[in-house]
Structures are given as C-alpha cells and as structure tokens.
Coordinates of N, CA and C in Angstrom, one line a residue:
X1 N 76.9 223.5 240.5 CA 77.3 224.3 241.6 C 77.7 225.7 241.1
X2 N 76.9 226.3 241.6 CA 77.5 227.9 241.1 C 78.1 228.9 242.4
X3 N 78.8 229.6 241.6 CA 80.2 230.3 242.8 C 80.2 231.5 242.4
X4 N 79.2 232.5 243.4 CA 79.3 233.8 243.3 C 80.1 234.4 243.4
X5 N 80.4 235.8 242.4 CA 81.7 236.9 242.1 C 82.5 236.9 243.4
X6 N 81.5 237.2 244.5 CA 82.8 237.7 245.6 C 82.9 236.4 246.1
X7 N 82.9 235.8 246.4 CA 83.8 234.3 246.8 C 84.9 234.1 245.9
X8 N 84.8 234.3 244.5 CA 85.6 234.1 244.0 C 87.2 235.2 244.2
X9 N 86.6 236.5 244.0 CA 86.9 237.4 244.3 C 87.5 237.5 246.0
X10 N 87.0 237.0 247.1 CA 87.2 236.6 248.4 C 88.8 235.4 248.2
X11 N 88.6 234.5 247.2 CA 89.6 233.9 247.3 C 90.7 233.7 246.9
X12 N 90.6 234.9 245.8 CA 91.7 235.0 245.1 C 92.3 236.3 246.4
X13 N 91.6 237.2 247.0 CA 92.1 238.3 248.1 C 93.0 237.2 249.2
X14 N 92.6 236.1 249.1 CA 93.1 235.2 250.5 C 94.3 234.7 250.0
X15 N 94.6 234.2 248.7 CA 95.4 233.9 248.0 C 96.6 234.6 247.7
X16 N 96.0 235.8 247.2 CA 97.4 236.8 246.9 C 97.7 237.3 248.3
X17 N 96.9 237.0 249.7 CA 97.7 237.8 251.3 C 98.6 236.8 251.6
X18 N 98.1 235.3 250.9 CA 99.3 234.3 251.4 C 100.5 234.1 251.0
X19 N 100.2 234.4 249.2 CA 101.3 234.5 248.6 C 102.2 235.9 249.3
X20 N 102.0 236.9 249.4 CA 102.9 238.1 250.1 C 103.1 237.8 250.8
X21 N 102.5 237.2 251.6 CA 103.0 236.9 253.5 C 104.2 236.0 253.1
X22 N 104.2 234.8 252.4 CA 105.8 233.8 252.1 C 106.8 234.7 251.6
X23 N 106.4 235.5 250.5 CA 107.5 236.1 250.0 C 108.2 236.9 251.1
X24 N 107.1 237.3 251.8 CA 107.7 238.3 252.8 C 108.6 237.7 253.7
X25 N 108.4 236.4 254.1 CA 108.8 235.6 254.7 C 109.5 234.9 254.7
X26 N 110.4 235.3 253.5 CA 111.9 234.7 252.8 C 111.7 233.7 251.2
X27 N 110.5 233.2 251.5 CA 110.2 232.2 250.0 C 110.3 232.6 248.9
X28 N 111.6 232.0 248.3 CA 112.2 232.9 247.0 C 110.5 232.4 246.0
X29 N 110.5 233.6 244.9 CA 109.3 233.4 244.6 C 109.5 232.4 243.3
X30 N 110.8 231.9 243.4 CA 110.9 230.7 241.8 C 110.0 229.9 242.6
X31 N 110.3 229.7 243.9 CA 109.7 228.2 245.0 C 108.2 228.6 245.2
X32 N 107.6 229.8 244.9 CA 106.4 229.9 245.0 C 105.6 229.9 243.6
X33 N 106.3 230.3 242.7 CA 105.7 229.8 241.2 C 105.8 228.4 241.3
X34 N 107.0 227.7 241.4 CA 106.8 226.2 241.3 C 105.9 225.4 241.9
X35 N 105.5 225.7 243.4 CA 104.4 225.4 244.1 C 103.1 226.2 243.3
X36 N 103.0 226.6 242.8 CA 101.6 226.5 242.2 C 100.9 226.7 241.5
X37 N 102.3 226.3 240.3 CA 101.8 225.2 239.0 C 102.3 224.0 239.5
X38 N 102.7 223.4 240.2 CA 102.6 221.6 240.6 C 101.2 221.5 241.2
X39 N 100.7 222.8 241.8 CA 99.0 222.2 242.6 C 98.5 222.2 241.5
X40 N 98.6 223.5 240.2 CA 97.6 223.3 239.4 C 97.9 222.4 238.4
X41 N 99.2 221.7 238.4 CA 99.0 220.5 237.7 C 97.7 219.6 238.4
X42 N 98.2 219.3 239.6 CA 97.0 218.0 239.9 C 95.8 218.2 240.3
X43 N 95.2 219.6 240.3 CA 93.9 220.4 239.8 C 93.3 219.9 238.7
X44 N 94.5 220.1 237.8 CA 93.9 220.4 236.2 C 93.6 218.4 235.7
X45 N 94.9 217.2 236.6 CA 94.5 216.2 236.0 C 93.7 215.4 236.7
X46 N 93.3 216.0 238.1 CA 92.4 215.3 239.1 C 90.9 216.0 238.7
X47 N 90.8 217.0 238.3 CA 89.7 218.1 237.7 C 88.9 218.4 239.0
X48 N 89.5 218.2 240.2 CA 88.7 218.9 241.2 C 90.1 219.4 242.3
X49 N 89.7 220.5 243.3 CA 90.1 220.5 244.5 C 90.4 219.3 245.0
X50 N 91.1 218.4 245.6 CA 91.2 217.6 246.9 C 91.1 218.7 248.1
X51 N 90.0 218.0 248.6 CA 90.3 218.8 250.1 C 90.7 217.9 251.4
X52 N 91.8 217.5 251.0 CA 93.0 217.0 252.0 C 93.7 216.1 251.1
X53 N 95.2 217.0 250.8 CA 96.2 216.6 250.5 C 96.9 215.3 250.9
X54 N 97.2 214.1 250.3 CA 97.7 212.6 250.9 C 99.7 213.3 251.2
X55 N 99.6 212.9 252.1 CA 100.9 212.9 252.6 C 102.5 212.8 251.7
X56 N 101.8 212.1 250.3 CA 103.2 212.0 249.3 C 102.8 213.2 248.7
X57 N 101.8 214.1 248.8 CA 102.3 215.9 247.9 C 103.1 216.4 248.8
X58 N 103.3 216.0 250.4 CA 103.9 217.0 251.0 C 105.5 216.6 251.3

C-alpha cells in the first residue's frame, strides 16, 4: 500500500490543528504528550492503525 506525500502531509496538517485546538482548549500539554505516546505505543506493538478503539483504551 503506498501513501502519497500530501496525504501524508494532509495528515500530519489535521493532526497538529487538533493538537492546537486541545491546547487551546485548556489540555495541559504533559496530557497531550502522554496521550500520544500511549497511542504510539500500541501502534508500534499492534504494528497497524486500529480503526476503532475497544472501549478499555478509553
């Protein structure tokens, strides 16, 4: 599966508006570092996306 520049590029833009939008929105940013390296822990030991989270990550 290959994943052209601007998608990637597209989602890292979606990523850093979400990340600003929490901060902006009071989320101290230790709780937004923490949140995500705990996703990319279970990224890195599941070796894919889940696309839908089971209810014990939340």
């Amino acid at each position: 599966m290959s994943v052209e520049l601007n998608e990637i590029e597209e989602a890292e833009v979606e990523l850093e508006e979400w990340l600003v939008e929490q901060a902006e929105n009071g989320a101290p940013d230790i709780v937004l570092i923490g949140l995500l390296r705990d996703y990319a822990d279970d990224i890195e030991r599941l070796g894919y996306v889940p696309r839908m989270w089971g209810e014990s990550k939340r």
